[in-house]
Coordinates of C-alpha atoms in Angstrom, one line a residue:
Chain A
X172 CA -20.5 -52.6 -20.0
X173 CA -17.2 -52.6 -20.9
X174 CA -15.7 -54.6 -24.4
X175 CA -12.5 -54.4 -25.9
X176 CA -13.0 -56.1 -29.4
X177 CA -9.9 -57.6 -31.2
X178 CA -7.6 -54.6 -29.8
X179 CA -4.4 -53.7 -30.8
X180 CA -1.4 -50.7 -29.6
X181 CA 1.4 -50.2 -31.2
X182 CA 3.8 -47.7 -30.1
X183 CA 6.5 -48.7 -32.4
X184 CA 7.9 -51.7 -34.6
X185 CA 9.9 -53.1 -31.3
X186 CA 7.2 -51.8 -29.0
X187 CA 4.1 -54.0 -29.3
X188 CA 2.4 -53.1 -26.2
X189 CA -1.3 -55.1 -26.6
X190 CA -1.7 -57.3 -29.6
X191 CA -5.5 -58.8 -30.5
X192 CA -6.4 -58.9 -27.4
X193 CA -10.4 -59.2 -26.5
X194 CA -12.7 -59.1 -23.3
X195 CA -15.6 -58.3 -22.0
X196 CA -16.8 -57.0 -18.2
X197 CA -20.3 -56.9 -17.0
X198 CA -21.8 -54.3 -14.9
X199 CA -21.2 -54.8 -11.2
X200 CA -17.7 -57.4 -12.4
X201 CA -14.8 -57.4 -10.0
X202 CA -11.9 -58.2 -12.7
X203 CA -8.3 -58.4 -12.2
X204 CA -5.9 -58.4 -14.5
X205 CA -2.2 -59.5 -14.0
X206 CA 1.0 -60.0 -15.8
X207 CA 4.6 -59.1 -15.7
X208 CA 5.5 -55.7 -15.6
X209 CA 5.1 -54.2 -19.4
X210 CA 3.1 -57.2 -20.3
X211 CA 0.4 -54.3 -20.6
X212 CA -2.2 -53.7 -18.5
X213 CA -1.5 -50.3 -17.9
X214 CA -1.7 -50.0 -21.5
X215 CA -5.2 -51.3 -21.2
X216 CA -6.4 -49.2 -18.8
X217 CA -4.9 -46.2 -20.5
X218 CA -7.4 -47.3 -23.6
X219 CA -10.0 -47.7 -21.6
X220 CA -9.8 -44.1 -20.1
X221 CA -9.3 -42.2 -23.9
X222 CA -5.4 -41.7 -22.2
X223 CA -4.6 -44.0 -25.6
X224 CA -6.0 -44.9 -28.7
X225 CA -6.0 -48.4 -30.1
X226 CA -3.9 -49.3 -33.3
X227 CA -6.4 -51.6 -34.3
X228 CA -9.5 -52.5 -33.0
X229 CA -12.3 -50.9 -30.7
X230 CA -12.7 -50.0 -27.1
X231 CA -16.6 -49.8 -26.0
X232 CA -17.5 -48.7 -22.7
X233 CA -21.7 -48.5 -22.2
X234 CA -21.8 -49.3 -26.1
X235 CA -19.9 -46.3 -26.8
X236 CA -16.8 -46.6 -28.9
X237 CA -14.3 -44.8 -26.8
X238 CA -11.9 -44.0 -30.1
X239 CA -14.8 -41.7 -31.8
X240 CA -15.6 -39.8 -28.5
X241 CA -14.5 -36.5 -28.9
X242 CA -12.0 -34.3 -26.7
X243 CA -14.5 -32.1 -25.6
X244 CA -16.4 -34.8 -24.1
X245 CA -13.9 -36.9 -22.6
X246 CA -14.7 -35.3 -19.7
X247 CA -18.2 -37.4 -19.8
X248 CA -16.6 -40.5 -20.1
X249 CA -13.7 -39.9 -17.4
X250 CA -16.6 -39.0 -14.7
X251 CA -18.0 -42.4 -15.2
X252 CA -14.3 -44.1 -14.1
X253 CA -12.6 -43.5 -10.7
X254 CA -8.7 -44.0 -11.7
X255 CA -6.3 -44.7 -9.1
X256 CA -3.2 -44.3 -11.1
X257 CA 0.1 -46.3 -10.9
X258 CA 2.2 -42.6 -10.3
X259 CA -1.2 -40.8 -8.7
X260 CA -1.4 -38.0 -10.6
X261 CA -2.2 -36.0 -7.5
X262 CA -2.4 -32.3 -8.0
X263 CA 0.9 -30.6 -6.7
X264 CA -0.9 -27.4 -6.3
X265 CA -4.1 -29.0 -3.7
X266 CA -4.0 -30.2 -0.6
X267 CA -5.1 -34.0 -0.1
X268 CA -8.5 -32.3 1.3
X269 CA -8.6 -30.3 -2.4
X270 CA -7.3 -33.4 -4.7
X271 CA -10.7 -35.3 -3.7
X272 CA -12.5 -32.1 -3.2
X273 CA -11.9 -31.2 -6.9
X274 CA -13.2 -34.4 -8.4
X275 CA -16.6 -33.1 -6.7
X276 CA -16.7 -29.9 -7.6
X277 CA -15.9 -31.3 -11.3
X278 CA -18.9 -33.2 -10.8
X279 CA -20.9 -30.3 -9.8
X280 CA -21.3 -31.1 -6.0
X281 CA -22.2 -28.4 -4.0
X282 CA -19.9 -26.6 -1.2
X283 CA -21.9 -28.4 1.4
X284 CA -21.7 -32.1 -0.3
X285 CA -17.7 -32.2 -0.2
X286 CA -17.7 -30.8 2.9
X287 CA -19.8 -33.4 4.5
X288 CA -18.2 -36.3 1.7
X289 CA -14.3 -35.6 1.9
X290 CA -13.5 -35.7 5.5
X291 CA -15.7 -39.0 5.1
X292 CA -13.3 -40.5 2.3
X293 CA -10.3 -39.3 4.2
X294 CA -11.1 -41.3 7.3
X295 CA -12.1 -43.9 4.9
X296 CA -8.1 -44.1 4.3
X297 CA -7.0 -43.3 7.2
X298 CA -5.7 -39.4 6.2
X299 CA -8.2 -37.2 8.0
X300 CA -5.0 -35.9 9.9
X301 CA -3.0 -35.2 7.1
X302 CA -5.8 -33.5 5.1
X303 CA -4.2 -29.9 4.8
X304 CA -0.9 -31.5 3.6
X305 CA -0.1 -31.7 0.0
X306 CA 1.2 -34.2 -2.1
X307 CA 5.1 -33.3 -1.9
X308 CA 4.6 -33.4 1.9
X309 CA 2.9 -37.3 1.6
X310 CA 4.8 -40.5 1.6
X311 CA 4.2 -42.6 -1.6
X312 CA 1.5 -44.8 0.4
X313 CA -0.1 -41.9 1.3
X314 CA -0.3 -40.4 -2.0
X315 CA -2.0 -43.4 -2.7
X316 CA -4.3 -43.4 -0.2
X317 CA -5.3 -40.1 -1.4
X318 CA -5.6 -41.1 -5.1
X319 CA -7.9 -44.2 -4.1
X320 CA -10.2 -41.8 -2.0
X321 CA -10.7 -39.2 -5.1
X322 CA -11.6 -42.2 -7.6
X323 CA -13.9 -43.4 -5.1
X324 CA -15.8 -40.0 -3.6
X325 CA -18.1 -39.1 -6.7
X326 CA -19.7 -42.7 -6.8
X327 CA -18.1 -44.0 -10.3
X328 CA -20.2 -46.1 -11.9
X329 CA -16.3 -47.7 -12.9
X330 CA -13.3 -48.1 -10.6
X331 CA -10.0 -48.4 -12.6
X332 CA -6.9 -49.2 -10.0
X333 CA -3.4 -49.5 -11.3
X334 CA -1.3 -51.0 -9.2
X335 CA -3.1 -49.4 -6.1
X336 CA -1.6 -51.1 -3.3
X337 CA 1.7 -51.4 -5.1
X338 CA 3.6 -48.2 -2.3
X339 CA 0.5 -49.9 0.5
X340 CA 1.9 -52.1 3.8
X341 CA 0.0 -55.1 4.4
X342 CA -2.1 -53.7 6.8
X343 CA -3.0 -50.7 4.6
X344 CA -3.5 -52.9 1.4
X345 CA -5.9 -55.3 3.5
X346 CA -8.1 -52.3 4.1
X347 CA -8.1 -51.1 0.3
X348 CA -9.0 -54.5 -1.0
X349 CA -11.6 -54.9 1.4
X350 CA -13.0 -51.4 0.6
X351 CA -12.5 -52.5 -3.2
X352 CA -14.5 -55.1 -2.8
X353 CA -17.1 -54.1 -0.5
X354 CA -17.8 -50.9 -3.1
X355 CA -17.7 -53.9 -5.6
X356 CA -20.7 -55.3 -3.7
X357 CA -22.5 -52.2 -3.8
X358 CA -22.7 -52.4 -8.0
X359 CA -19.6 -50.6 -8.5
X360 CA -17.5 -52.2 -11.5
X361 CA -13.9 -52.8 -10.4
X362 CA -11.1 -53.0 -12.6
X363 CA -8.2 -53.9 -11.0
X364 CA -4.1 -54.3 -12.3
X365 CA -1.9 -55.3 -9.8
X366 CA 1.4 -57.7 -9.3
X367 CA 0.1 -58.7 -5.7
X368 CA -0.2 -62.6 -5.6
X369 CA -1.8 -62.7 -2.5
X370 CA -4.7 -60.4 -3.3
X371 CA -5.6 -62.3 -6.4
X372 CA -5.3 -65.0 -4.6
X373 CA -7.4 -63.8 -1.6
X374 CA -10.2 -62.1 -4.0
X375 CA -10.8 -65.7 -5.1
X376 CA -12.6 -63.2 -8.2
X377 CA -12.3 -63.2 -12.5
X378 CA -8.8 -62.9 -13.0
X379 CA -7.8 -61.7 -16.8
X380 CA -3.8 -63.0 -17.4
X381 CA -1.6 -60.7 -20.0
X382 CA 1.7 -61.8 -21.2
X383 CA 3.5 -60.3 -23.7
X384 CA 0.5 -58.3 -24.8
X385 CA -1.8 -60.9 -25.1
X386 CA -4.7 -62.7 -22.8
X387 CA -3.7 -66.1 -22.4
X388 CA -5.8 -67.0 -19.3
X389 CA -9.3 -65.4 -18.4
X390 CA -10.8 -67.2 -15.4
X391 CA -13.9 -67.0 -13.7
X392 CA -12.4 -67.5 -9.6
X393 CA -8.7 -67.4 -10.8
X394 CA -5.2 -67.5 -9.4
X395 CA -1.9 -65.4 -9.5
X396 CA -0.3 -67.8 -12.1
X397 CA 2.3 -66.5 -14.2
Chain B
X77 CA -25.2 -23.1 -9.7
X78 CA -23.6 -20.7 -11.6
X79 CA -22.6 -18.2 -9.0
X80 CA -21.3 -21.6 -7.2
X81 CA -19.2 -22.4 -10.1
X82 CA -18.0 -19.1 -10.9
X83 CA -16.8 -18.6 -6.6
X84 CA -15.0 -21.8 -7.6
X85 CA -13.4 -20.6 -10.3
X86 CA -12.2 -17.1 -8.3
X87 CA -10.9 -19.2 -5.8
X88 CA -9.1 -21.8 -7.7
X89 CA -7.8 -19.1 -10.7
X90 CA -6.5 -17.2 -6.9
X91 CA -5.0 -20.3 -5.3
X92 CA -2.7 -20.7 -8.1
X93 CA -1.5 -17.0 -8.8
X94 CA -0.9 -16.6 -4.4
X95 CA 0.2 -20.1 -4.1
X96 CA 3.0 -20.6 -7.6
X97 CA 4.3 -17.3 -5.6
X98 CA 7.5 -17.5 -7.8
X99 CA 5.7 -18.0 -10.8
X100 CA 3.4 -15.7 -10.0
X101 CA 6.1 -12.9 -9.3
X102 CA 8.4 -13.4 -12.7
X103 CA 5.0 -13.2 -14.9
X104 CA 4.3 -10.2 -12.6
X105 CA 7.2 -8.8 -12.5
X106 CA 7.9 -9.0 -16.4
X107 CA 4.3 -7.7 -16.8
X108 CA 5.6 -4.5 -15.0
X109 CA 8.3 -4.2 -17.0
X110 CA 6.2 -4.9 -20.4
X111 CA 3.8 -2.5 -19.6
X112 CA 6.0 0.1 -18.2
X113 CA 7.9 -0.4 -21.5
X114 CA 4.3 0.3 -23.8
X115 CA 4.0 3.3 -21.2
X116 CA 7.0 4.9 -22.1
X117 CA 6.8 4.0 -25.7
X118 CA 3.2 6.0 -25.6
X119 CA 5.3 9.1 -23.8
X120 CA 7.9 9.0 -26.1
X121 CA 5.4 9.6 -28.9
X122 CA 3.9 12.5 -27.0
X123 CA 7.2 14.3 -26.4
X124 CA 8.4 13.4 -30.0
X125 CA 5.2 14.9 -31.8
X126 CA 5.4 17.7 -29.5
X127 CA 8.6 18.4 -31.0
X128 CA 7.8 17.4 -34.8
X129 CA 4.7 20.0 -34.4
X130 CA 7.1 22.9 -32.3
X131 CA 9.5 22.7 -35.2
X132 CA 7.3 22.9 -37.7
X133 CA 5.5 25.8 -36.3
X134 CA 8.9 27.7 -35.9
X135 CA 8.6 27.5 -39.6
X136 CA 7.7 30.3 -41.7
X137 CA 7.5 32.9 -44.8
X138 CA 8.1 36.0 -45.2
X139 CA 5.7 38.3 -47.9
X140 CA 8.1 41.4 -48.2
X141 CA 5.9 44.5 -49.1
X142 CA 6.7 47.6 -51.1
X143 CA 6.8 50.7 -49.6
X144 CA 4.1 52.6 -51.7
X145 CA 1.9 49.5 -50.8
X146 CA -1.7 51.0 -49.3
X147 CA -2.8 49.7 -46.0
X148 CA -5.9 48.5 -47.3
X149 CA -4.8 46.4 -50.2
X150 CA -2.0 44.9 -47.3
X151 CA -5.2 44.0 -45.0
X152 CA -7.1 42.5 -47.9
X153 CA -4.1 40.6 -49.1
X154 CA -3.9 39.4 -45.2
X155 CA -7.6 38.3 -45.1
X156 CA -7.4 36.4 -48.2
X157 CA -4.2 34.6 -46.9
X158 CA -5.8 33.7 -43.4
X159 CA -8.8 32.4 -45.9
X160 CA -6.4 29.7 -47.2
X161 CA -7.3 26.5 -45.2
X162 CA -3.4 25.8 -45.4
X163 CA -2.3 28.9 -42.9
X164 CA -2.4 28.9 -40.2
X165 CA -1.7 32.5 -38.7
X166 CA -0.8 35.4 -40.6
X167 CA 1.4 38.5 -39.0
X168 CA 1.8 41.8 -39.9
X169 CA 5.1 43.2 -39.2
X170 CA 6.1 47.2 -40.3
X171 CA 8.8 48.6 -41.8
X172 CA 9.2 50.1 -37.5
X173 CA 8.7 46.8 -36.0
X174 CA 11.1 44.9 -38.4
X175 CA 13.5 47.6 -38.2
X176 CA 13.1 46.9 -33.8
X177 CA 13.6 43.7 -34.5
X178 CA 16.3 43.8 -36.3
X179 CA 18.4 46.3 -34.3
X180 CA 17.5 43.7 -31.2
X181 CA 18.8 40.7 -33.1
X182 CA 22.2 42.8 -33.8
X183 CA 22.4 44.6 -30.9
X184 CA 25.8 42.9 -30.4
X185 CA 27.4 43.8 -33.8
X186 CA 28.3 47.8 -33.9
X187 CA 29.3 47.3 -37.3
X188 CA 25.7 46.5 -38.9
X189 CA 24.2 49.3 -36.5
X190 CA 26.4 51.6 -37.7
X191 CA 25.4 50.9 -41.2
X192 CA 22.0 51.2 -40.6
X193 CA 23.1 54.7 -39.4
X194 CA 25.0 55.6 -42.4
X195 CA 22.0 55.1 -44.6
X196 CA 20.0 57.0 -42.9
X197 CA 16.5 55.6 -43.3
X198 CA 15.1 52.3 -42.1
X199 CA 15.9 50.0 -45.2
X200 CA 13.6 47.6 -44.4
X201 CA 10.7 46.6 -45.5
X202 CA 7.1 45.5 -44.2
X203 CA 6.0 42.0 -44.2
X204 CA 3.6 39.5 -43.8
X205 CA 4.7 36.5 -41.7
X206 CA 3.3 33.3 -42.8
X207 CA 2.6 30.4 -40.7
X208 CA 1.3 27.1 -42.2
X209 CA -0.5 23.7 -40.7
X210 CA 2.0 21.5 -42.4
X211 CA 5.3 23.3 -44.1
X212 CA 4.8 20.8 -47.3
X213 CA 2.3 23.3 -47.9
X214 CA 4.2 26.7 -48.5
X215 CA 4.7 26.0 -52.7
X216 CA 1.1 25.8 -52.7
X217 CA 0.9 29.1 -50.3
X218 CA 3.7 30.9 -52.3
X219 CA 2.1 30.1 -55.9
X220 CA -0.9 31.8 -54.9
X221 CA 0.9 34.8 -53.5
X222 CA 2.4 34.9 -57.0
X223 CA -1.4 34.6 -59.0
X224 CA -3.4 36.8 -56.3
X225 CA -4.4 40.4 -58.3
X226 CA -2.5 42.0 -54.9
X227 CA 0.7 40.3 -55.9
X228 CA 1.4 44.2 -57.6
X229 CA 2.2 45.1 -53.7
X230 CA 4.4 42.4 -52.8
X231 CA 8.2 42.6 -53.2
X232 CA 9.4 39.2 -52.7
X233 CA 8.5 36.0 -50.8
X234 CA 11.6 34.3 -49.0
X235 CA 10.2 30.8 -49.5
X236 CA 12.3 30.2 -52.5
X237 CA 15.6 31.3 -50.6
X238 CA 14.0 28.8 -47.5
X239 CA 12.6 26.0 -50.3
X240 CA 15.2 23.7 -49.8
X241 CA 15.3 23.9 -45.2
X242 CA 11.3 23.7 -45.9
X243 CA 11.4 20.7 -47.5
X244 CA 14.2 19.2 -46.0
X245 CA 13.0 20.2 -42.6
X246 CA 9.5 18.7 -43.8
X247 CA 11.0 15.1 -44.7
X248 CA 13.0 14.8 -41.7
X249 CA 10.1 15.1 -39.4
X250 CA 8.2 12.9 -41.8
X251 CA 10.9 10.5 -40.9
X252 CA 11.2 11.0 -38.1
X253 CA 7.3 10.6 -37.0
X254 CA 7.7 7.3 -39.4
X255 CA 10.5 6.0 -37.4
X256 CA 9.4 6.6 -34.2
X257 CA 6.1 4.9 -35.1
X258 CA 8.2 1.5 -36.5
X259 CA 10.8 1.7 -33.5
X260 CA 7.6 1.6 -30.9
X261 CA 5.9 -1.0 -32.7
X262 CA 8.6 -3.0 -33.3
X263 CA 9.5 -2.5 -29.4
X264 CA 5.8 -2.9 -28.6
X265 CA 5.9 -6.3 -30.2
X266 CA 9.3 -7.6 -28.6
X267 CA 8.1 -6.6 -25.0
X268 CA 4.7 -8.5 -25.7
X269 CA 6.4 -11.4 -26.7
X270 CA 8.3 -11.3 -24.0
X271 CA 5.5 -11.6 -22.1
X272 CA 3.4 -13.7 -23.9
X273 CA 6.1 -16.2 -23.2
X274 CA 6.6 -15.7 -19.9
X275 CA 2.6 -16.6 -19.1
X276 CA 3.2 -19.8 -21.6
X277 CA 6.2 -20.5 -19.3
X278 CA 3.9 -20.5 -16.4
X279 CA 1.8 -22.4 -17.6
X280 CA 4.1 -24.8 -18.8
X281 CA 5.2 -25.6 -15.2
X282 CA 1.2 -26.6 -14.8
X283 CA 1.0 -29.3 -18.1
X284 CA 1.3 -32.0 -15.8
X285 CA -2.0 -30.4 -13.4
X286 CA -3.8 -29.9 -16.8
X287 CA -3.6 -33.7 -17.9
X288 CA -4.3 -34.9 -14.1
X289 CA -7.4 -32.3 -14.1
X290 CA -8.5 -33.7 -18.2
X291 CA -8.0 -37.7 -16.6
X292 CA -10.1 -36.9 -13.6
X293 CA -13.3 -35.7 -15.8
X294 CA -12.8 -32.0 -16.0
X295 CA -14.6 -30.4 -18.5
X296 CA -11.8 -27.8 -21.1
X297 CA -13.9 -24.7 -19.6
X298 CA -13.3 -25.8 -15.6
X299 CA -9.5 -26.3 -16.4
X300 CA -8.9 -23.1 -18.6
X301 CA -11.2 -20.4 -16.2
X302 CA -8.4 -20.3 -13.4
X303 CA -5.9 -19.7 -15.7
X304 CA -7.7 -17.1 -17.5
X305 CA -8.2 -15.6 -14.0
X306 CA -5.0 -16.1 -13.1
X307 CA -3.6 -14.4 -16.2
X308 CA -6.5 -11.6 -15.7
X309 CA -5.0 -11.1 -12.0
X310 CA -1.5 -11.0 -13.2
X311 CA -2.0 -8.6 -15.8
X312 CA -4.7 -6.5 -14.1
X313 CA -2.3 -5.9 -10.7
X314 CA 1.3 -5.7 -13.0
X315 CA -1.5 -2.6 -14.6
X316 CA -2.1 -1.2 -11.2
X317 CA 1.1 -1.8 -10.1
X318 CA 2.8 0.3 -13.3
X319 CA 0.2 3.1 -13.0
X320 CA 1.1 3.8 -9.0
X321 CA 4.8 3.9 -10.0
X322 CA 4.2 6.3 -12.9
X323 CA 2.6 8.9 -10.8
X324 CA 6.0 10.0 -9.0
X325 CA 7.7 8.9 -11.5
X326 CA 6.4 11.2 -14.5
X327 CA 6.5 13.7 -11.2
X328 CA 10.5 13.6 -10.9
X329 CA 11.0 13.0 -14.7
X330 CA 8.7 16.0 -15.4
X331 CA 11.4 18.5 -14.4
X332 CA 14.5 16.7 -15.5
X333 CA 12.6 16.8 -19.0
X334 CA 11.4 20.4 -19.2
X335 CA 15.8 21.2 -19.3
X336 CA 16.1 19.4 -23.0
X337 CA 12.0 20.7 -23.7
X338 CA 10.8 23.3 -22.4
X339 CA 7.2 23.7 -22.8
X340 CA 6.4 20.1 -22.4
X341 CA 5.8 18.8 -19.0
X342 CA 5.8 15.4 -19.2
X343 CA 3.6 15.0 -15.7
X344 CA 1.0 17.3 -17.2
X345 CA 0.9 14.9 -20.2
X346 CA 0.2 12.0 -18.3
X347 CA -2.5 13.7 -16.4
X348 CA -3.9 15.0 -19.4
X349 CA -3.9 11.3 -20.6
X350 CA -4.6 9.6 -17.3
X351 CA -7.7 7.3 -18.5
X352 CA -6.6 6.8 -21.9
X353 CA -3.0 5.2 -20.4
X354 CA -4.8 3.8 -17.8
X355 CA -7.1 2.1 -20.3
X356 CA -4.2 1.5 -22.5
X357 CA -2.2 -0.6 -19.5
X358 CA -5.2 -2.5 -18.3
X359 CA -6.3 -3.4 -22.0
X360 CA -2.9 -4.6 -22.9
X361 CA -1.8 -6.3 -19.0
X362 CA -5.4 -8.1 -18.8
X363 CA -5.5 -8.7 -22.7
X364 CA -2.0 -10.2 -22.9
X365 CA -2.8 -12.1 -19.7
X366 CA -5.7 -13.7 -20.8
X367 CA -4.9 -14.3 -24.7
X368 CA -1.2 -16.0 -24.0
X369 CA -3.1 -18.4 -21.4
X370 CA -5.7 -19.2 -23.7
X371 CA -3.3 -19.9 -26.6
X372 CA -0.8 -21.7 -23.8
X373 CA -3.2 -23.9 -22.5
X374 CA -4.8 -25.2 -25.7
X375 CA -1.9 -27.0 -26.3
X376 CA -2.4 -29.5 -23.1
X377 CA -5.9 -29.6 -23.3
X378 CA -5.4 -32.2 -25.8
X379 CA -5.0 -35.3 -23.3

């Protein structure tokens, strides 16, 4: 489904971000991916979303070279993949209601879909009291929360999650990864980046290892081990 | 679907002009003050060619008859002047009237009525008065007076005397008309870009909603329509607001005017031009609203 062949970014001579690094995930593949901070998966999951383009090498997602996409149909790639993103990217202007609402009504869903979906997805995170707040007015697990329920209401066929649980308490990250996984079990893709040793640990799923740009480790049932 | 869509993008392009409300009011605001700038640029072409075209109708020549001249050859020589598609009126004046008019334009000096005493007679003679649609013309009006088979009745024409005013008079409106024309472009262009930049400003302060909206699968047109609207609903109420103020504005201004022109009342003008500068506000508010967010956002649709 996805396959990063051979791949390489280069932001500048000193700033070697991902360097020849290759990968494959199946369809319905729970994958984490861990490493140091800047060791760049971030980087790869910028790729992987058209955010970036590779120095050298090629990004495919559904046999698709992700480079040679064109801007104008981004957008067909980007509904595909639910992003929870390392800084949110919440929209300032929208309430938490209208940050997941508008991911619907991108997707064409009718007035009566998001009505019946969001309040779903709020409760899901535990928000449905705060839905008429926006993001300025949200703690940073909050905003979080919010971010994870928009890349998860339209279905994706691909969930991308920086760092999701990174602002989270313990209690709150518990019911992320267990609504990570359980989405995973549904034939959802999950693409994971985090730092959290005991989630990796507890997932007891493929684990890809970055350091310094590169993959060194890419296990099956692996372990935080850096 | 469409009509779904479309409600969305109403909304949304709503949302962000009544929620950004201090955004929203410096784009309005300097909207107002753009188009009330165009506005008064368009009045200050009306009053000015009202004055270009009063002073060149105060302009004119004078076809001094003789005395033994016959009323009939005068009246033919008149008809074939008002034939000349470069007059535009033609006067007769007698040797009575001019010599009327000429005692009322000196009633105040004894000395040149007691002249005309001492002579005796009325020294004056008839003439034709000669207005023209442009003065540049009267060489062209004079050199016929001087080839027409009448010109055996005529005297003198007083152009040659006036040549140099005529012409003088002719360039400086020319200039004038030219320079008023540069000055309110030139204006025009500065108060535009004022605005234009003012909307990219605005928009400017959304980059960062742009590239969350592009990395969340929103197709160029769903981003863009709300900001079209929004510029559509900045620049169609800055028109509306502009057009209410003019009303008692052009009202007050009207009489103040009339002291420095007489004759032109500036209220009148706008109510003889009420749809064309109604047409000319909306056209430019919802045209510069829409054209300076499309050109604003194209830059961060690139993510």
């Amino acid at each position: 489904m996805i396959s990063f062949q051979k791949v390489t970014k280069i932001y500048s001579p000193s700033s070697i971000a991902l360097s020849d690094v290759s990968f494959e995930v199946k369809q319905g593949e729970f994958v984490s991916f861990v490493g140091k901070s800047g060791a760049g998966k971030t980087t790869l999951l910028r790729l992987l979303c058209a955010e970036e383009r590779a120095t050298q090498g090629t990004v495919f997602f559904e046999d698709q070279d992700v480079a040679k996409i064109p801007a104008s149909q981004l957008s067909h790639l980007r509904r595909k993949i639910g992003t929870v993103f390392q800084d949110y990217k919440l929209l300032h202007s929208k309430t938490a209601y209208e940050n997941i609402a508008y991911v619907m009504e991108v997707m064409g869903a009718t007035d009566t879909e998001i009505a019946r979906d969001v309040p779903g997805a709020l409760e899901i995170v535990g928000l449905l009291s705060r839905s008429h707040h926006y993001p300025l007015q949200l703690s940073g697990g909050e905003k979080q929360r919010v971010a994870i329920a928009r890349a998860l209401i339209h279905r994706p066929e691909v969930i991308v999650a920086d760092e999701p649980t990174g602002n989270l308490d313990p209690y709150h990250t518990a019911d992320i990864i267990r609504l990570l996984v359980k989405i995973n079990e549904l034939g959802t893709t999950v693409i994971l980046a985090t730092h959290n040793k005991e989630v990796i640990n507890h997932l007891g799923k493929r684990v890809i290892t970055i350091e310094e740009g590169r993959v060194v480790r890419d296990e099956e049932r692996g372990k935080f081990i850096l | 679907m469409f009509t779904a869509t479309l409600q969305r993008i109403v909304r949304s392009g709503w949302e962000k002009f009544s929620r950004d409300t201090s955004s929203s009011s410096a784009a309005l605001l300097v909207m107002v003050i753009v188009l009330s700038i165009v506005t008064s640029l368009f009045f200050l072409q009306g009053v000015g060619s009202f004055l270009i075209q009063s002073l060149r109708e105060s302009v004119d020549v004078s076809t001094f008859l003789k005395d033994s001249a016959p009323a009939e050859d005068i009246e033919a020589l008149q008809q074939s002047l008002v034939a000349l598609p470069e007059v535009k009126e033609v006067a007769y004046v007698s040797k009575e009237d001019a010599l009327v008019q000429f005692m009322e334009r000196h009633k105040q000096d004894q000395v040149i009525l007691d002249s005309l005493d001492a002579i005796g007679q009325n020294p004056l003679l008839a003439s034709l008065n000669i207005k023209a649609w442009d003065p540049a013309s009267f060489g062209k009006i004079t050199a016929f007076l001087e080839t027409t088979p009448l010109a055996s009745i005529i005297q003198n024409v007083d152009f040659h005397e006036r040549a140099p005013v005529i012409s003088r008079l002719a360039a400086i409106t020319s200039g004038v008309r030219t320079g008023m024309l540069g000055g309110s472009i030139f204006a025009g262009l500065i108060a535009v870009l004022v605005a234009f930049n003012t909307i990219r400003l605005t928009i400017y302060s959304s980059k960062e909603e742009i590239e969350v909206m592009r990395l969340v699968g929103a197709s160029n047109m769903f981003i863009r329509a709300p900001f079209l609207l929004q510029g559509i609903i900045v620049g169609g109420l800055a028109s509306v607001i502009t057009f209410t103020l003019l009303v008692p504005l052009t009202l007050f201004l009207s009489s103040k005017l009339e002291t420095f022109v007489p004759q032109f009342s500036l209220f009148e003008y706008f109510m003889n031009n009420f749809f064309m500068i109604l047409f000319l506000q909306l056209f430019v508010g919802i045209g510069l609203g829409v054209l300076s967010s499309l050109i604003a956002i194209r830059r961060y649709l690139k993510v």
